[in-house]
Amino acid sequence: MQPEFLYRRVYLHAWPDLIGMPADQLPAMARICALVNRKPMVASLIPLILDLPKTEVFIALERLRDLSCIHMPAYEAVVADRLSSAHAEPANTPAMVPEDMPLVAPGFITRLWTRLNTASRR
């Protein structure tokens, strides 16, 4: 993987076809996709979190990128979007997360916070 991809945030765009994948790549690909689906993160942190060899992770990321399963926007593009949205009107603000990205199910804290908010209104 090229050095400029090491510090890009990885977003899962779509799950790859795990049935047609070689058996030696399947565990790493599935773990990477599950991690990035839960929380998009910088590519260089993935080997540390999953405790996998860097070469194996970056080969899997390249394959996922070639299959168009992940999206890694350039840092400058993300910063430019944030700066332009800070000066834009609220109605025209672009979404920071791609619209077709699956949303994470609400967790315990979210449910607790919602319950506390509704209880305090009574």
mmCIF file of C-alpha atoms in Angstrom:
data_model
loop_
_atom_site.group_PDB
_atom_site.id
_atom_site.type_symbol
_atom_site.label_atom_id
_atom_site.label_comp_id
_atom_site.label_asym_id
_atom_site.label_seq_id
_atom_site.Cartn_x
_atom_site.Cartn_y
_atom_site.Cartn_z
ATOM 1 C CA MET A 1 0.000 0.000 0.000
ATOM 2 C CA GLN A 2 1.284 3.452 -0.813
ATOM 3 C CA PRO A 3 2.486 5.551 2.141
ATOM 4 C CA GLU A 4 -0.209 8.195 1.628
ATOM 5 C CA PHE A 5 -2.891 5.621 2.447
ATOM 6 C CA LEU A 6 -1.467 4.882 5.891
ATOM 7 C CA TYR A 7 -3.097 7.932 7.455
ATOM 8 C CA ARG A 8 -6.394 7.913 5.602
ATOM 9 C CA ARG A 9 -9.592 6.999 7.351
ATOM 10 C CA VAL A 10 -11.174 3.801 6.040
ATOM 11 C CA TYR A 11 -14.965 3.619 5.579
ATOM 12 C CA LEU A 12 -16.768 0.411 4.667
ATOM 13 C CA HIS A 13 -18.800 1.033 1.529
ATOM 14 C CA ALA A 14 -20.089 -2.520 1.022
ATOM 15 C CA TRP A 15 -19.284 -5.968 2.332
ATOM 16 C CA PRO A 16 -17.216 -8.074 -0.087
ATOM 17 C CA ASP A 17 -18.423 -11.399 -1.467
ATOM 18 C CA LEU A 18 -17.015 -13.619 1.262
ATOM 19 C CA ILE A 19 -18.109 -16.824 -0.489
ATOM 20 C CA GLY A 20 -15.865 -16.280 -3.506
ATOM 21 C CA MET A 21 -12.860 -15.168 -1.467
ATOM 22 C CA PRO A 22 -9.721 -17.310 -1.057
ATOM 23 C CA ALA A 23 -9.699 -19.159 2.265
ATOM 24 C CA ASP A 24 -6.366 -17.683 3.360
ATOM 25 C CA GLN A 25 -7.667 -14.091 3.019
ATOM 26 C CA LEU A 26 -11.119 -14.659 4.479
ATOM 27 C CA PRO A 27 -10.379 -14.250 8.232
ATOM 28 C CA ALA A 28 -8.402 -11.026 7.828
ATOM 29 C CA MET A 29 -10.916 -9.508 5.390
ATOM 30 C CA ALA A 30 -13.878 -10.368 7.608
ATOM 31 C CA ARG A 31 -12.203 -8.926 10.721
ATOM 32 C CA ILE A 32 -11.169 -5.733 8.901
ATOM 33 C CA CYS A 33 -14.657 -5.224 7.459
ATOM 34 C CA ALA A 34 -16.313 -5.842 10.828
ATOM 35 C CA LEU A 35 -13.995 -3.374 12.556
ATOM 36 C CA VAL A 36 -14.365 -0.643 9.935
ATOM 37 C CA ASN A 37 -18.127 -1.184 9.760
ATOM 38 C CA ARG A 38 -18.352 -0.608 13.506
ATOM 39 C CA LYS A 39 -16.079 2.425 13.523
ATOM 40 C CA PRO A 40 -14.249 3.948 10.548
ATOM 41 C CA MET A 41 -10.593 4.418 11.423
ATOM 42 C CA VAL A 42 -7.156 5.280 10.118
ATOM 43 C CA ALA A 43 -5.563 2.475 8.096
ATOM 44 C CA SER A 44 -2.356 2.437 10.140
ATOM 45 C CA LEU A 45 -4.286 1.601 13.353
ATOM 46 C CA ILE A 46 -6.037 -1.473 11.959
ATOM 47 C CA PRO A 47 -3.047 -3.869 12.338
ATOM 48 C CA LEU A 48 -2.554 -2.732 15.935
ATOM 49 C CA ILE A 49 -6.181 -3.194 16.937
ATOM 50 C CA LEU A 50 -6.658 -6.547 15.195
ATOM 51 C CA ASP A 51 -3.189 -7.838 16.120
ATOM 52 C CA LEU A 52 -2.479 -8.850 12.512
ATOM 53 C CA PRO A 53 0.723 -8.408 10.484
ATOM 54 C CA LYS A 54 0.850 -5.048 8.687
ATOM 55 C CA THR A 55 1.577 -6.646 5.320
ATOM 56 C CA GLU A 56 -1.474 -8.900 5.592
ATOM 57 C CA VAL A 57 -3.723 -5.986 6.562
ATOM 58 C CA PHE A 58 -2.479 -3.695 3.809
ATOM 59 C CA ILE A 59 -2.808 -6.437 1.172
ATOM 60 C CA ALA A 60 -6.388 -6.972 2.354
ATOM 61 C CA LEU A 61 -7.071 -3.207 2.277
ATOM 62 C CA GLU A 62 -5.741 -2.960 -1.277
ATOM 63 C CA ARG A 63 -7.949 -5.857 -2.347
ATOM 64 C CA LEU A 64 -10.976 -4.304 -0.632
ATOM 65 C CA ARG A 65 -10.224 -0.998 -2.341
ATOM 66 C CA ASP A 66 -9.912 -2.735 -5.716
ATOM 67 C CA LEU A 67 -13.287 -4.400 -5.107
ATOM 68 C CA SER A 68 -14.767 -0.962 -4.195
ATOM 69 C CA CYS A 69 -15.757 -2.235 -0.765
ATOM 70 C CA ILE A 70 -13.956 0.489 1.176
ATOM 71 C CA HIS A 71 -13.678 4.225 0.716
ATOM 72 C CA MET A 72 -10.566 6.140 1.816
ATOM 73 C CA PRO A 73 -11.036 9.870 1.171
ATOM 74 C CA ALA A 74 -7.929 12.026 1.110
ATOM 75 C CA TYR A 75 -7.241 14.014 4.276
ATOM 76 C CA GLU A 76 -7.248 17.271 2.329
ATOM 77 C CA ALA A 77 -10.696 16.508 0.916
ATOM 78 C CA VAL A 78 -12.110 15.786 4.370
ATOM 79 C CA VAL A 79 -10.591 18.970 5.808
ATOM 80 C CA ALA A 80 -11.831 21.000 2.832
ATOM 81 C CA ASP A 81 -15.349 19.613 3.341
ATOM 82 C CA ARG A 82 -15.260 20.533 7.023
ATOM 83 C CA LEU A 83 -13.986 24.031 6.330
ATOM 84 C CA SER A 84 -16.498 24.662 3.556
ATOM 85 C CA SER A 85 -19.354 23.310 5.664
ATOM 86 C CA ALA A 86 -18.382 25.617 8.525
ATOM 87 C CA HIS A 87 -19.025 28.609 6.269
ATOM 88 C CA ALA A 88 -21.989 27.136 4.400
ATOM 89 C CA GLU A 89 -25.623 27.506 5.334
ATOM 90 C CA PRO A 90 -26.962 24.691 7.518
ATOM 91 C CA ALA A 91 -29.424 23.573 4.815
ATOM 92 C CA ASN A 92 -26.609 23.041 2.281
ATOM 93 C CA THR A 93 -24.217 21.261 4.626
ATOM 94 C CA PRO A 94 -22.975 18.006 3.039
ATOM 95 C CA ALA A 95 -23.113 14.798 5.038
ATOM 96 C CA MET A 96 -19.756 13.789 6.545
ATOM 97 C CA VAL A 97 -20.591 10.075 6.269
ATOM 98 C CA PRO A 98 -21.610 8.656 2.870
ATOM 99 C CA GLU A 99 -25.366 8.216 2.630
ATOM 100 C CA ASP A 100 -25.173 4.560 1.606
ATOM 101 C CA MET A 101 -22.998 3.635 4.607
ATOM 102 C CA PRO A 102 -24.755 1.334 7.077
ATOM 103 C CA LEU A 103 -25.498 2.964 10.398
ATOM 104 C CA VAL A 104 -24.384 1.484 13.685
ATOM 105 C CA ALA A 105 -27.172 0.198 15.886
ATOM 106 C CA PRO A 106 -27.744 2.359 18.975
ATOM 107 C CA GLY A 107 -25.794 1.147 21.946
ATOM 108 C CA PHE A 108 -26.498 0.951 25.629
ATOM 109 C CA ILE A 109 -25.501 4.565 26.329
ATOM 110 C CA THR A 110 -27.781 5.879 23.566
ATOM 111 C CA ARG A 111 -30.758 3.899 24.849
ATOM 112 C CA LEU A 112 -30.052 4.989 28.425
ATOM 113 C CA TRP A 113 -29.726 8.643 27.403
ATOM 114 C CA THR A 114 -33.001 8.468 25.452
ATOM 115 C CA ARG A 115 -34.780 6.912 28.405
ATOM 116 C CA LEU A 116 -33.413 9.559 30.787
ATOM 117 C CA ASN A 117 -34.482 12.358 28.440
ATOM 118 C CA THR A 118 -38.040 11.038 28.144
ATOM 119 C CA ALA A 119 -38.244 10.457 31.922
ATOM 120 C CA SER A 120 -37.088 14.008 32.682
ATOM 121 C CA ARG A 121 -39.849 15.493 30.487
ATOM 122 C CA ARG A 122 -42.611 13.879 32.544
#
